[in-house]
Amino acid sequence: MYFKKYLFAVTTCISLSLASITHAAEYLGFDLGRQTIDQTREQLKKANARFEDDYGYKGYGKDLPLFKVSGFERFDKFGSVREGWLAFSPKGVLYKISVTYADAGETFKVLKDALDTKYGHANQSGFGFNQDYTYRDGKINIVLARNTFGFGAEQATTLIYTFTPLVGEAKKMEATIEEHIRKTNAKKASADI
């Protein structure tokens, strides 16, 4: 009986240690799934980043906040940033990072090689000018998206990191927002149609 309790305690400690290790990684300088909106705002200010923190899903910044980042050293070192977005859950926790680069292909090659080396071979999907390469790191889903439409810097490479346990919560709020918009629109037009 003592051995079972001891084994259970050791197994629990190891599991907790591994869980904290697997979540300890940062992505583009941010701690997805843990970092709050206030911590993110402060981090961007300290880094002298150019950002706007008054966005939200369909304009609902209090319910599903978004930061638009136009200049941040951790993003800029990979290429010419068109835009970056930081998405927060309804509880104000950072769950998604999306950065789009104006890229003739150099940024894509560097990021693809780095991701392949770190996470292994990607699952590839897409059609025509658009190709997606999906990787997994524990609870983080990583997508490297390539759009080859156009010439030179008209093309784009997008890197997206998503903390998957918070996606359901965000999708539920998106649905609530969509329903509120539908009801508001119906109320505006119902008397006249």
PDB file of N, CA and C in Angstrom, residues 9 17 23 40 66 79 82 86 96 117 141 145 150-151 157 159 177 191:
ATOM      1  N   ALA A   9       2.537   9.520  -5.835  1.00  0.00           N
ATOM      2  CA  ALA A   9       3.106  10.841  -5.545  1.00  0.00           C
ATOM      3  C   ALA A   9       4.227  11.181  -6.521  1.00  0.00           C
ATOM      4  N   SER A  17       5.652  18.430 -13.376  1.00  0.00           N
ATOM      5  CA  SER A  17       6.900  19.016 -13.866  1.00  0.00           C
ATOM      6  C   SER A  17       6.930  19.032 -15.381  1.00  0.00           C
ATOM      7  N   HIS A  23       4.806  23.729 -21.232  1.00  0.00           N
ATOM      8  CA  HIS A  23       4.117  24.999 -21.433  1.00  0.00           C
ATOM      9  C   HIS A  23       5.033  26.198 -21.232  1.00  0.00           C
ATOM     10  N   THR A  40       0.547  41.775 -21.616  1.00  0.00           N
ATOM     11  CA  THR A  40       0.930  41.933 -23.025  1.00  0.00           C
ATOM     12  C   THR A  40       1.096  43.400 -23.374  1.00  0.00           C
ATOM     13  N   LEU A  66      -8.496  42.375 -29.351  1.00  0.00           N
ATOM     14  CA  LEU A  66      -7.408  42.155 -30.298  1.00  0.00           C
ATOM     15  C   LEU A  66      -6.440  43.326 -30.231  1.00  0.00           C
ATOM     16  N   GLY A  79      11.459  39.545 -41.097  1.00  0.00           N
ATOM     17  CA  GLY A  79      11.149  40.144 -42.388  1.00  0.00           C
ATOM     18  C   GLY A  79      10.285  41.377 -42.237  1.00  0.00           C
ATOM     19  N   ARG A  82       3.728  43.073 -42.443  1.00  0.00           N
ATOM     20  CA  ARG A  82       2.545  43.813 -42.919  1.00  0.00           C
ATOM     21  C   ARG A  82       1.664  44.152 -41.728  1.00  0.00           C
ATOM     22  N   LEU A  86      -2.691  40.034 -32.078  1.00  0.00           N
ATOM     23  CA  LEU A  86      -2.687  39.270 -30.843  1.00  0.00           C
ATOM     24  C   LEU A  86      -4.144  39.152 -30.403  1.00  0.00           C
ATOM     25  N   LYS A  96      -3.800  33.614 -29.233  1.00  0.00           N
ATOM     26  CA  LYS A  96      -3.440  33.493 -30.641  1.00  0.00           C
ATOM     27  C   LYS A  96      -2.537  34.644 -31.073  1.00  0.00           C
ATOM     28  N   THR A 117      12.854  21.852 -38.479  1.00  0.00           N
ATOM     29  CA  THR A 117      13.933  21.387 -37.615  1.00  0.00           C
ATOM     30  C   THR A 117      13.457  21.219 -36.178  1.00  0.00           C
ATOM     31  N   ASN A 141      -0.936  24.938 -31.619  1.00  0.00           N
ATOM     32  CA  ASN A 141      -1.052  24.626 -33.032  1.00  0.00           C
ATOM     33  C   ASN A 141      -0.315  25.728 -33.793  1.00  0.00           C
ATOM     34  N   ALA A 145       1.546  29.771 -43.240  1.00  0.00           N
ATOM     35  CA  ALA A 145       0.724  29.903 -44.448  1.00  0.00           C
ATOM     36  C   ALA A 145       1.481  30.702 -45.496  1.00  0.00           C
ATOM     37  N   GLY A 150       0.895  37.041 -56.901  1.00  0.00           N
ATOM     38  CA  GLY A 150       1.585  38.309 -57.117  1.00  0.00           C
ATOM     39  C   GLY A 150       3.070  38.108 -57.290  1.00  0.00           C
ATOM     40  N   PHE A 151       3.789  39.224 -57.280  1.00  0.00           N
ATOM     41  CA  PHE A 151       5.226  39.187 -57.493  1.00  0.00           C
ATOM     42  C   PHE A 151       5.943  39.813 -56.307  1.00  0.00           C
ATOM     43  N   THR A 157       3.671  35.634 -46.356  1.00  0.00           N
ATOM     44  CA  THR A 157       3.870  34.491 -45.476  1.00  0.00           C
ATOM     45  C   THR A 157       3.275  34.872 -44.127  1.00  0.00           C
ATOM     46  N   LEU A 159       2.550  33.519 -40.116  1.00  0.00           N
ATOM     47  CA  LEU A 159       2.871  32.580 -39.057  1.00  0.00           C
ATOM     48  C   LEU A 159       1.823  32.743 -37.961  1.00  0.00           C
ATOM     49  N   ILE A 177     -21.434  36.976 -30.196  1.00  0.00           N
ATOM     50  CA  ILE A 177     -21.328  38.279 -30.861  1.00  0.00           C
ATOM     51  C   ILE A 177     -22.102  38.276 -32.170  1.00  0.00           C
ATOM     52  N   ALA A 191     -39.254  46.751 -38.759  1.00  0.00           N
ATOM     53  CA  ALA A 191     -40.431  47.599 -38.935  1.00  0.00           C
ATOM     54  C   ALA A 191     -40.647  48.004 -40.392  1.00  0.00           C
TER      55      ALA A 191
END
